[in-house]
Short mmCIF file of C-alpha atoms (C1' of nucleotides) in Angstrom, two decimals:
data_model
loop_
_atom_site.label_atom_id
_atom_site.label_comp_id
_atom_site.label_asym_id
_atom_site.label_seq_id
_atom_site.Cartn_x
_atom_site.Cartn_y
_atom_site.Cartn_z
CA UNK A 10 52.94 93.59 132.61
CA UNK A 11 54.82 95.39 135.20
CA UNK A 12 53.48 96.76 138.46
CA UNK A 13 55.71 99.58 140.31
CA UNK A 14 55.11 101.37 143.27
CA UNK A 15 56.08 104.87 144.06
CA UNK A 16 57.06 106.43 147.37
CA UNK A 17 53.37 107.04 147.78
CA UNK A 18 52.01 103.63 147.80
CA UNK A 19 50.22 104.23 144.77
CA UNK A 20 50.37 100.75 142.67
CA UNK A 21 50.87 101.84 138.84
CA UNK A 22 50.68 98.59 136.22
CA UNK A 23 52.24 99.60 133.10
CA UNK A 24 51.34 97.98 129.90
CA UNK A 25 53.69 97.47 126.76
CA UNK A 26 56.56 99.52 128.50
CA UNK A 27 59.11 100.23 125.86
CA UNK A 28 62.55 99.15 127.29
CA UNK A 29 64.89 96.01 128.27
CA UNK A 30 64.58 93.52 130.91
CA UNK A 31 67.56 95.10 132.44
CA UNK A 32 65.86 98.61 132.42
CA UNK A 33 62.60 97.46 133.94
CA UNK A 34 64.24 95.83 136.55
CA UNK A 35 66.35 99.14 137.43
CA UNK A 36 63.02 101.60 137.09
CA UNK A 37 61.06 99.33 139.42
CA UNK A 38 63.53 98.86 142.13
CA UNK A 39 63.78 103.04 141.97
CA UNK A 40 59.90 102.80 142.85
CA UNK A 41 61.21 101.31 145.64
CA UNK A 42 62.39 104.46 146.73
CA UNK A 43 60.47 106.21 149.78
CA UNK A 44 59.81 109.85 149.90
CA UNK A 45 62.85 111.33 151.72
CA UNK A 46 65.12 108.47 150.78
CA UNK A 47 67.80 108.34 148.55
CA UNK A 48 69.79 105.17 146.95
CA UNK A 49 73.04 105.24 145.00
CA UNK A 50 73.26 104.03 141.37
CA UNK A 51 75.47 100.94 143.71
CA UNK A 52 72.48 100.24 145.90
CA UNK A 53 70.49 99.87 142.93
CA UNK A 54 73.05 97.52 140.90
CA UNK A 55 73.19 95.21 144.44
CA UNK A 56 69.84 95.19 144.97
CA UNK A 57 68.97 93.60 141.26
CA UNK A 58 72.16 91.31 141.45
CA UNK A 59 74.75 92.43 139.70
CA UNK A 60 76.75 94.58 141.94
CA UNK A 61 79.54 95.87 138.91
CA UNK A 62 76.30 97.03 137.07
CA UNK A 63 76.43 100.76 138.28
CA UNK A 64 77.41 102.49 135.45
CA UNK A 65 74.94 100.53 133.57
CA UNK A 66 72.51 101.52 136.18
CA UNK A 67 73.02 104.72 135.08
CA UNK A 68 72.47 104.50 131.67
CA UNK A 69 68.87 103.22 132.48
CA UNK A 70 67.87 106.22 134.96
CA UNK A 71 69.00 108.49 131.70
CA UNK A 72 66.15 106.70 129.49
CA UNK A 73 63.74 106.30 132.10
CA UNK A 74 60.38 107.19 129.97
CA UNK A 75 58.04 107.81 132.97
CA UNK A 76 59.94 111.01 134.63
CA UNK A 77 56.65 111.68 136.57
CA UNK A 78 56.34 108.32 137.80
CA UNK A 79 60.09 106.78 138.41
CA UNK A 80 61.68 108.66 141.36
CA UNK A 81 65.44 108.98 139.63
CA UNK A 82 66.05 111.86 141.68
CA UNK A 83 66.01 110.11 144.16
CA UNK A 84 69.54 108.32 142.72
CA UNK A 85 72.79 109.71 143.24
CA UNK A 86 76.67 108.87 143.51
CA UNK A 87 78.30 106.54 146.15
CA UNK A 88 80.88 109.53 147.09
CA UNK A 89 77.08 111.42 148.15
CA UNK A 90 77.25 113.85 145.26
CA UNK A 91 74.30 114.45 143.12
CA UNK A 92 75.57 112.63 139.73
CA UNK A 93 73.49 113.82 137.16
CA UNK A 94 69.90 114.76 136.15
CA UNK A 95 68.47 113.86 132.27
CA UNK A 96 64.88 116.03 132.90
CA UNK A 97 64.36 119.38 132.53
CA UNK A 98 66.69 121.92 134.44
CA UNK A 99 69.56 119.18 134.85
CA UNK A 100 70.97 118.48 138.53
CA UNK A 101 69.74 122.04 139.65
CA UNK A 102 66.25 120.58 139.57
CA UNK A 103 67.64 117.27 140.93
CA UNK A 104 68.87 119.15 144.18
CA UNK A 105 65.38 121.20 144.29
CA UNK A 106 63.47 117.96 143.98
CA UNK A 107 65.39 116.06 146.95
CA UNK A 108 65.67 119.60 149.23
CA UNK A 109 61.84 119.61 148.93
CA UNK A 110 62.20 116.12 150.22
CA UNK A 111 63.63 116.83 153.47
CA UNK A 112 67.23 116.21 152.01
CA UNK A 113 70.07 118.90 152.36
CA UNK A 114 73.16 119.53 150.53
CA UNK A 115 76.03 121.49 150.86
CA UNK A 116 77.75 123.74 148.53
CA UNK A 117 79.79 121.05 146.58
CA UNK A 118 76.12 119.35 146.05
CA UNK A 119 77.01 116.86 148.36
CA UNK A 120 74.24 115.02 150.88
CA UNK A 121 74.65 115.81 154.24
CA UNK A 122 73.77 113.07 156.22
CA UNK A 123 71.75 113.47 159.51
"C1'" DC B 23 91.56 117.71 144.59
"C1'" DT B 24 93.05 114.87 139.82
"C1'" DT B 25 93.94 110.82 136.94
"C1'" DG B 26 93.65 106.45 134.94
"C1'" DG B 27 91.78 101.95 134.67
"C1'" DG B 28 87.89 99.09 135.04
"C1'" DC B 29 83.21 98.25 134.48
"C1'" DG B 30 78.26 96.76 131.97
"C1'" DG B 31 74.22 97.84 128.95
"C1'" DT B 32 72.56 100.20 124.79
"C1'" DA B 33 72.01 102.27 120.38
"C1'" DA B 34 74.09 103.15 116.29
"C1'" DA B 35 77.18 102.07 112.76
"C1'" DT C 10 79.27 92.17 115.04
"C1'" DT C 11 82.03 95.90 116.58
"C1'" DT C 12 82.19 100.83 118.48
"C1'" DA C 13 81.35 104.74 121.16
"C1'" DC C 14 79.00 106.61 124.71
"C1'" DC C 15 77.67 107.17 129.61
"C1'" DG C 16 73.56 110.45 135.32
"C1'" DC C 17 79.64 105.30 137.83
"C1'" DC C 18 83.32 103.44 141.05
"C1'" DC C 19 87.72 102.81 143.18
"C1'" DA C 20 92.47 103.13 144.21
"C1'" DA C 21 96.66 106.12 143.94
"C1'" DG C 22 99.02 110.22 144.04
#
DNA sequence: CTTGGGCGGTAAA
DNA sequence: TTTACCGCCCAAG
């Protein structure tokens, strides 16, 4: 059993989740994710040791099966731009989730950093 | 801005 | 066991 923790502090054990060791190690360091912050698919690969694994990092957000729960909005490119968005309404609703966040962009979808 | 090479995990063939 | 596919990255031009 895994236990991941959202941006909220809410613990959430998940039983029988359907997916690789790889994946479950990606989804639950995106739980790591605070409200307001964002990581890049990078940050993600470095922070589960294996630092060339971005791409592959990438793969996992895409078939991430608990949308609701696993904050992969909260994800984007090294360069700052969005990258891209498997849920319903694609990278608009990626930008919509992390502007309601506190986050802005600017018209090439880019972060702008405070 | 574009391109081209490199990369790693996964599902399907 | 190969292949094809990617929500990527980086260096050059």
């Amino acid at each position: 059993m895994e236990v991941f923790k959202n941006g909220k502090n809410f613990a959430i054990a998940i039983r029988n989740v359907k997916g690789t060791d790889f994946q479950k190690r990606v989804w639950s360091e995106i739980c790591k994710i605070e409200i307001g912050n964002v990581l890049t698919y990078q940050d993600i690969a470095r922070n589960i040791g294996q630092p060339k694994s971005a791409r592959a990092v990438a793969n996992a957000c895409g078939k991430n099966p608990y949308l609701e729960i696993i904050p992969c909005h909260r994800v984007i490119r090294s360069d700052g731009k969005l990258g891209g968005y498997s849920g319903k309404g694609g990278v608009e609703r990626k930008k919509e989730l992390l502007k309601s966040e506190g986050l802005k962009f600017n018209n090439d979808l880019k972060l702008i950093l405070n």
